Coordinates of C-alpha atoms and ligand atoms in Angstrom, one line a residue:
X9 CA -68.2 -61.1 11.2
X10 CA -64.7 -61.2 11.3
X11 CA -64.2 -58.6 8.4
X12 CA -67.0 -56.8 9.4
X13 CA -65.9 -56.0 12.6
X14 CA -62.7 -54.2 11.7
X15 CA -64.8 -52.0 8.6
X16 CA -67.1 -51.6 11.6
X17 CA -64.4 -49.8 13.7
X18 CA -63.1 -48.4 11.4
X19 CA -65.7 -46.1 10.2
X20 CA -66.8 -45.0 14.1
X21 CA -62.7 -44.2 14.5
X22 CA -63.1 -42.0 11.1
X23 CA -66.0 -40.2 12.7
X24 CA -69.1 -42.3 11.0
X25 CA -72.0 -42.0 13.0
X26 CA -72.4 -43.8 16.3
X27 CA -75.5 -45.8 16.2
X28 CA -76.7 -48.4 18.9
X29 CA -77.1 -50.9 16.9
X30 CA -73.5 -51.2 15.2
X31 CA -71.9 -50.4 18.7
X32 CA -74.5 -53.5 20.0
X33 CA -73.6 -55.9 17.6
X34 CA -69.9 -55.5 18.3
X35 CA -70.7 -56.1 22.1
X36 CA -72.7 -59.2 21.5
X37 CA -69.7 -60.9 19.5
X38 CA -68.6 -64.2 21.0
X39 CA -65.9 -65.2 18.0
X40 CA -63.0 -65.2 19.7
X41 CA -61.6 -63.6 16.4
X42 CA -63.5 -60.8 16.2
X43 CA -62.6 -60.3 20.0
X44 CA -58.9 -60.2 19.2
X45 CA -59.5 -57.5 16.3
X46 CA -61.8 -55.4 18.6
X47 CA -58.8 -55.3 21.3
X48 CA -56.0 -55.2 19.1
X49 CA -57.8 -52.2 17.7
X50 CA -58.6 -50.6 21.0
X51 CA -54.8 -51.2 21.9
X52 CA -54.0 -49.1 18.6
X53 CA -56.3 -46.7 19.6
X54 CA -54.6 -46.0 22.7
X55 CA -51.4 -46.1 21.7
X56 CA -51.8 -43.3 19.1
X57 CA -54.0 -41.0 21.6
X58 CA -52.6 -41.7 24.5
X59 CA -49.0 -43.1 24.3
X60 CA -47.5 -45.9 25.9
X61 CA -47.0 -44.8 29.4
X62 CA -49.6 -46.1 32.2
X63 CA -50.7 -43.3 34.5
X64 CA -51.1 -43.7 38.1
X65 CA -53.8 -42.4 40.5
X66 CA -53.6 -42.7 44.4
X67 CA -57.1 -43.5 46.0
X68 CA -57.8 -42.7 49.6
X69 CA -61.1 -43.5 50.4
X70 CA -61.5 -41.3 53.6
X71 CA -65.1 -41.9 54.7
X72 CA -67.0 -44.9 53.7
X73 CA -70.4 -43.0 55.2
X74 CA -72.8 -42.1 52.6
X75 CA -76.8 -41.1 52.3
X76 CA -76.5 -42.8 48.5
X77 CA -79.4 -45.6 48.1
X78 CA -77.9 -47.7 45.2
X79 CA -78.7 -51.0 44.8
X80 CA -75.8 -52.2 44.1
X81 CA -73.4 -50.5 46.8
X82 CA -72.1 -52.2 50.3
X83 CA -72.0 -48.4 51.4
X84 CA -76.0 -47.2 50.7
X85 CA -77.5 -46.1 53.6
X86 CA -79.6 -48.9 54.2
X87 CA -76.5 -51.8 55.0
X88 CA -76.7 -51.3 58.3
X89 CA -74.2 -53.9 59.2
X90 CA -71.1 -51.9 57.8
X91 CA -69.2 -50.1 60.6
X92 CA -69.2 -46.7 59.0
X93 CA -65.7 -44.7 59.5
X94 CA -64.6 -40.7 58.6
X95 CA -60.5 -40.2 58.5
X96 CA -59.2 -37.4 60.0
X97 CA -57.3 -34.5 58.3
X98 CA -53.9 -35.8 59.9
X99 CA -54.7 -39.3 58.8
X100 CA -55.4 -38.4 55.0
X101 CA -52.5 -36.3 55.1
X102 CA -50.3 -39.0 56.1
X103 CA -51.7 -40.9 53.0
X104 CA -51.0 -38.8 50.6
X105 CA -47.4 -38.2 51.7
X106 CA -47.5 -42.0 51.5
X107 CA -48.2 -41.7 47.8
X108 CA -45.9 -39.0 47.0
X109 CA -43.0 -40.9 48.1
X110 CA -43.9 -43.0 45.5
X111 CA -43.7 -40.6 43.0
X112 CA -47.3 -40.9 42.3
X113 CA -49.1 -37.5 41.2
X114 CA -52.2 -37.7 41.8
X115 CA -54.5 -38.1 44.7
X116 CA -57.9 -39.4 44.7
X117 CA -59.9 -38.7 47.6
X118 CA -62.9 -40.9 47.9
X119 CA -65.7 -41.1 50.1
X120 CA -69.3 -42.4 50.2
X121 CA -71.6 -39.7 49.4
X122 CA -71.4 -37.5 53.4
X123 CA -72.7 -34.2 53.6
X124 CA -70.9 -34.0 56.7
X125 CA -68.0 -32.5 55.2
X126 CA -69.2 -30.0 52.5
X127 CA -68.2 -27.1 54.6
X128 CA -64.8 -25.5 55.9
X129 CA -63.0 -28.4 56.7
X130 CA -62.3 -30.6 53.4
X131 CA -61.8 -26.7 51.6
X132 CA -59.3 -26.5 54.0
X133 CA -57.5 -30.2 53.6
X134 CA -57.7 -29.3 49.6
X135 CA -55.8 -26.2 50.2
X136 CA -53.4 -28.0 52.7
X137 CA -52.5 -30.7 50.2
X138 CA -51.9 -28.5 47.4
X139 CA -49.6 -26.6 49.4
X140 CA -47.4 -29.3 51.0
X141 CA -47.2 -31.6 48.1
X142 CA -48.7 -29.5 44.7
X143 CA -49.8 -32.9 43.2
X144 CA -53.4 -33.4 41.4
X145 CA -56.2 -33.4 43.6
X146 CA -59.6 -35.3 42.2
X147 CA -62.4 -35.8 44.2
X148 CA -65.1 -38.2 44.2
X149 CA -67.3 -37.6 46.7
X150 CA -70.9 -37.9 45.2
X151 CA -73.5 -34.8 44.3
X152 CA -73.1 -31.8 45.5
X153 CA -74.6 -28.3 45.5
X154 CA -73.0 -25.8 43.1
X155 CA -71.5 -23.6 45.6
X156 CA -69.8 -26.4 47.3
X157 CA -67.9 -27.9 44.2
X158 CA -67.1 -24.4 43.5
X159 CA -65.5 -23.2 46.6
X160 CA -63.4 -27.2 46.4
X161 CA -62.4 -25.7 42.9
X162 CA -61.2 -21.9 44.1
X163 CA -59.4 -24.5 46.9
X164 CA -57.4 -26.2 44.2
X165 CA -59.6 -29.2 43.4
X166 CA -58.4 -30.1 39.9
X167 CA -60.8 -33.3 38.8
X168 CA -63.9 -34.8 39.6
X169 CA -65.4 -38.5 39.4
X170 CA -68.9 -39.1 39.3
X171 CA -70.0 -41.9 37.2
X172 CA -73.5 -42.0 35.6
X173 CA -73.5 -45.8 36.1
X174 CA -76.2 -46.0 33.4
X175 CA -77.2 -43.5 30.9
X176 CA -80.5 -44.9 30.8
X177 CA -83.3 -43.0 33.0
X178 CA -85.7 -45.7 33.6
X179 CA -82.6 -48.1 34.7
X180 CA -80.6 -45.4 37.0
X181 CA -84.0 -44.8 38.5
X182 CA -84.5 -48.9 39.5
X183 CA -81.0 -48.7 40.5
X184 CA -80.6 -45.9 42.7
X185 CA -84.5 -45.5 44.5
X186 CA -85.3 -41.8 46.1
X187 CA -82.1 -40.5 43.7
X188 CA -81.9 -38.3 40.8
X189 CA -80.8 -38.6 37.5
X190 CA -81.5 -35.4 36.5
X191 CA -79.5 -34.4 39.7
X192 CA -77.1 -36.3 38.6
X193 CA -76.6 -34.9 35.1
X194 CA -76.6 -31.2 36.4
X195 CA -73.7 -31.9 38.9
X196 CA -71.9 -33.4 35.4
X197 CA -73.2 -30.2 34.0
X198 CA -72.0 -28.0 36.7
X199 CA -68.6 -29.1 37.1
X200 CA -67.8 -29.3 33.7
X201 CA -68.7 -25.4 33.7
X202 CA -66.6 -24.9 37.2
X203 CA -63.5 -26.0 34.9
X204 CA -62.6 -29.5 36.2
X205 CA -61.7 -32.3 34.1
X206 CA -64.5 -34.7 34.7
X207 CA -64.7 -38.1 34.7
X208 CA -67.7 -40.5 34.4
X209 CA -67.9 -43.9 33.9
X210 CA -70.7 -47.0 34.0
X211 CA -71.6 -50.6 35.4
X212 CA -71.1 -53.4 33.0
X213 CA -73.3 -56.2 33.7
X214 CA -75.9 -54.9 35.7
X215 CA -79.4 -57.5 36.0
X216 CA -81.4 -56.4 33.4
X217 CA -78.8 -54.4 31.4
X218 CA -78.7 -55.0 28.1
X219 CA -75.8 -54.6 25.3
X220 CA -78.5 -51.8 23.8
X221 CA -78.1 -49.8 26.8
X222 CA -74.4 -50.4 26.9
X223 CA -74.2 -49.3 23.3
X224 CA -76.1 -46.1 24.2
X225 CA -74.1 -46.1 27.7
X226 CA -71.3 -45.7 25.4
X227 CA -72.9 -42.6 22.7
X228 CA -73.4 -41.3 26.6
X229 CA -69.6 -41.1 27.4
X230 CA -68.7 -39.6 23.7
X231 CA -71.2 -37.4 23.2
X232 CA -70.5 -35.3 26.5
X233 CA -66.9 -35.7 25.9
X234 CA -65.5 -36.5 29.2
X235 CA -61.9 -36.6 30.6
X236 CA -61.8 -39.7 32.3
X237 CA -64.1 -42.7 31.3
X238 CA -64.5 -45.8 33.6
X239 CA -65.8 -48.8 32.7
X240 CA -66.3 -51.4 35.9
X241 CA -68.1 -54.9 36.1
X242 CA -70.6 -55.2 38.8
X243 CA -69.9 -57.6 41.9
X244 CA -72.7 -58.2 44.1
X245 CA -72.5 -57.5 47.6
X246 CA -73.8 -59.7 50.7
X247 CA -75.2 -57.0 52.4
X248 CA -77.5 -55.5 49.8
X249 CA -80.6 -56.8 47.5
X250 CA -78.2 -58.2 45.0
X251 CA -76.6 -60.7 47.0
X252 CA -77.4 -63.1 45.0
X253 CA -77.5 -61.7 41.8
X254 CA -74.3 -62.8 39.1
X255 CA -71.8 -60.8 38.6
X256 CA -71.1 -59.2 35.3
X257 CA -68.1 -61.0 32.9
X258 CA -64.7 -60.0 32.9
X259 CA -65.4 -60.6 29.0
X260 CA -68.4 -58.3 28.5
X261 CA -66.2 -56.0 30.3
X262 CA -63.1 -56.1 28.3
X263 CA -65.4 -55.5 25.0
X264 CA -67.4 -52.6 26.5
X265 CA -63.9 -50.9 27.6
X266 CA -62.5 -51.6 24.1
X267 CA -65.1 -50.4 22.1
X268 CA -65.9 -47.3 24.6
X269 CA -62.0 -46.6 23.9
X270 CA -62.2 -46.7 19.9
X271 CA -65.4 -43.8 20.3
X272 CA -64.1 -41.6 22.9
X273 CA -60.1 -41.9 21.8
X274 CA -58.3 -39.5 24.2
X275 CA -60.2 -39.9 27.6
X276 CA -58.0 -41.6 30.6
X277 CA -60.0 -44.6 31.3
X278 CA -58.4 -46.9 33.9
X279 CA -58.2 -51.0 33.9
X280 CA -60.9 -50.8 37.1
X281 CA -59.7 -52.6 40.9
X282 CA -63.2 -54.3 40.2
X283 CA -62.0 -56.4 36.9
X284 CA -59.4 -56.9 39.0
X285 CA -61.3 -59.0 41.5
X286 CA -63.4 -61.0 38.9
X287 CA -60.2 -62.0 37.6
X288 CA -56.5 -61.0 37.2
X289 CA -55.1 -61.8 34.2
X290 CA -57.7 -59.4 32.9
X291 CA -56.8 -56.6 34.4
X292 CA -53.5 -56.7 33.1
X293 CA -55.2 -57.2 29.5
X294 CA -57.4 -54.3 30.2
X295 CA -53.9 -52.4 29.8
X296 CA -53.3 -53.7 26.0
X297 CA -57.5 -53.3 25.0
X298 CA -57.4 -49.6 25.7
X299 CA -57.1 -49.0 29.1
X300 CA -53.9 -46.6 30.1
X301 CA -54.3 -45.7 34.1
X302 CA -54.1 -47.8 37.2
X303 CA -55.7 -46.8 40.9
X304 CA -53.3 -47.6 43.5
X305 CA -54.9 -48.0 46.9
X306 CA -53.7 -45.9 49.9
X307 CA -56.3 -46.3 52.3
X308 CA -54.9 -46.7 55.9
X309 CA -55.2 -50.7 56.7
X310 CA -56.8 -50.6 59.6
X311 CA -60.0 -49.2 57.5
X312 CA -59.8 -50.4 53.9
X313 CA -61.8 -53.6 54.4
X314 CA -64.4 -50.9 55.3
X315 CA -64.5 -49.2 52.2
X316 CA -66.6 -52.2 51.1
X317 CA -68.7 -50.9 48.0
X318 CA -68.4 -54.7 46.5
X319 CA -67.5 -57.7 48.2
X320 CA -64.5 -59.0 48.0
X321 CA -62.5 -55.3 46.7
X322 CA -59.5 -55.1 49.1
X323 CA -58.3 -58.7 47.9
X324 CA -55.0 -59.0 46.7
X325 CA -54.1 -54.5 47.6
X326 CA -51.1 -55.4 49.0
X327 CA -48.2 -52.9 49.3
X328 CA -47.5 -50.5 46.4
X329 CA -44.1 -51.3 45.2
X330 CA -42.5 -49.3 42.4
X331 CA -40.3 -51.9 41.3
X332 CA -43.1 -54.5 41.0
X333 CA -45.8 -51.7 38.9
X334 CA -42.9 -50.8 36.5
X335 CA -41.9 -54.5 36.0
X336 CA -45.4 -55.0 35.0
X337 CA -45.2 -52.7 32.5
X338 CA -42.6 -53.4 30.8
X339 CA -44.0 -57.1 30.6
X340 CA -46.8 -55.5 28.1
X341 CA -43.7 -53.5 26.6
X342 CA -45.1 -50.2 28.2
X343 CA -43.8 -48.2 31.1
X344 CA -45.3 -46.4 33.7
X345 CA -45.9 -42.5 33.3
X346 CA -45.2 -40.6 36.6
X347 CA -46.0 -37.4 35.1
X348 CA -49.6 -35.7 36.2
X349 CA -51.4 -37.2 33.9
X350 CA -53.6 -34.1 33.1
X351 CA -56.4 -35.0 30.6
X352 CA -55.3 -34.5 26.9
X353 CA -58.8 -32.3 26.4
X354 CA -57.0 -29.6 28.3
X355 CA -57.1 -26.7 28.2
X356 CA -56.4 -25.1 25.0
X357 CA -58.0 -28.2 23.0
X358 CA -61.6 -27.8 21.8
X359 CA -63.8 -29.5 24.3
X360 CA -67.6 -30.0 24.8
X361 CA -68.5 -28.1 27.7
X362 CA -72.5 -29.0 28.5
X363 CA -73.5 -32.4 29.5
X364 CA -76.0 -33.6 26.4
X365 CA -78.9 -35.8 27.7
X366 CA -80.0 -38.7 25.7
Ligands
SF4_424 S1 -72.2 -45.9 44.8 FE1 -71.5 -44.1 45.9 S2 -73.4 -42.9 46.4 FE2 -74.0 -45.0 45.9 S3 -74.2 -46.1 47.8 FE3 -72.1 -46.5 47.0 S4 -70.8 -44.9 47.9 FE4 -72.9 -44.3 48.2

């Protein structure tokens, strides 16, 4: 294997074809030498699409109410438990001047899926952060009608997240009961023809998943050629059916990110808050296997236990310090990039604008 892995990777970074069962067998590896090659190559990878500089985001999650049913969420509709919160515009605003100050270029503003606010009012906040601070502004706020995400984009929306989870239909339909993956695909679809760089991203170790799907999970994320790619482990939460249920390995993780770096090359894919709760030290190696962006939490105290989408995901979001993030950095001899961070697809660089279903 340990030959074979690197001819392996080599041939998908020269453009060989992608099929699920190369990109399985290179998930399923368990010698710790063929691990090392698959993120030292990942690391490569990066380095020559993406440069050494670690791009920050700044996530306030402003409403944790959403109509989503996943499975897997603290926030679907059915945890009845969860106090449910919305921030005001004054609030928000405060958190992104917050971020600002730290140089920080992008805001992320995150909600549960709440169609309480797809009129006037969030159109209004877009156009009000653009003005007072002209940073980034990506959402990631769930499906939503067409004229919706349009009039966010004539409002100076830049970016959108909205992760597929799983490319597989069958699965996403177990996963998310009442939902729509085709729904889902055409909101991909629709934003990408709106103009925003989209991001997408998946669940590694789901129950049931297999490194088949994650291999075609993986074809998913080239093929429609997305911005941003995300790759996150799943953590069970108390409050839903998969209490109980193991969460997927920091490990399987790592390799999925790795190898989804070698095939998509020049997407901004971060080193996930959730890999950091499974475990530490692997978030920080997420940074030298491929990953190049840390999310930097400004959600008001008082509500970010709230935003409780797995248990366990406020641990450890202290204070943002500069200082602190930029001596990290230069511990993995990188630095951190406090320039937008604008995807690399655009504009002016050929890009795949339709969402291809598998
Ligand atoms: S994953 Fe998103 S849409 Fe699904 S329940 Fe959680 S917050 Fe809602």
């Amino acid at each position: 294997m340990f030959n074979d892995i690197e001819s392996k990777l080599n041939s998908i970074s020269e453009g060989g074809s992608l099929d699920r069962e190369t990109l399985a067998a290179i998930l399923s590896t368990e010698d710790g030498a063929s691990k090392n090659i698959l993120y030292r190559y990942a690391d490569k990878t990066r380095a020559a699409h993406m440069g050494d500089g670690i791009t920050l985001r700044g996530i306030v999650e402003f409403s944790n109410v959403c109509a989503g049913t996943c499975v897997y969420c603290g926030l679907n509709r059915y945890n009845t438990k969860l106090k449910r919160y919305d921030l005001e515009s004054e609030r928000i605003l405060a958190s992104v001047a917050e971020l600002a100050a730290h140089k920080i270029k992008t805001v992320v503003l995150q909600s549960g899926e709440n169609h309480t606010f797809d009129g006037i009012w969030f159109g209004e906040l877009i156009s009000e952060i653009k003005d007072k601070f002209g940073i980034r502004i990506t959402l990631s706020v769930g499906e939503k009608p067409y004229d919706v995400i349009k009039h966010w984009k004539d409002k100076g929306a830049d970016r959108y997240l909205l992760k597929i989870e799983t490319s597989n239909k069958n699965f996403y339909d177990y996963l998310h009961p009442g939902m729509s993956f085709e729904n889902r695909l055409r909101t991909l679809k629709d934003l990408k023809e709106l103009g925003y760089q989209v991001g997408s991203g998946i669940i590694v170790g789901l129950f049931g998943q297999t490194t088949k799907m994650l291999a075609d999970d993986i074809i998913f994320l080239k093929e429609n050629d997305f911005d941003m790619v995300a790759i996150g482990p799943f953590i069970p939460h108390v409050n839903t059916d998969c209490a109980g249920h193991r969460a997927g390995s920091a490990e399987m993780t790592l390799k999925t990110l790795a190898l989804a770096r070698v095939v998509t090359k020049n997407a901004h894919m971060p080193s996930t808050t959730a890999l950091g709760v499974i475990d530490s030290e692997t978030k920080i190696k997420a940074l030298s296997s491929g990953a190049n962006v840390i999310m930097v939490n400004f959600t008001p105290e008082r509500v970010k236990d709230l935003y409780s989408i797995y248990d366990g995901k406020s641990a450890g979001s202290g204070k943002f310090s500069n200082y602190s993030m930029e001596k990290m950095a230069a511990g993995i001899k990188r630095h951190i990039d406090y320039s937008e961070g604008d995807s690399l697809k655009a504009p002016g660089v050929e890009r795949v604008d339709t969402i291809v279903k598998r």
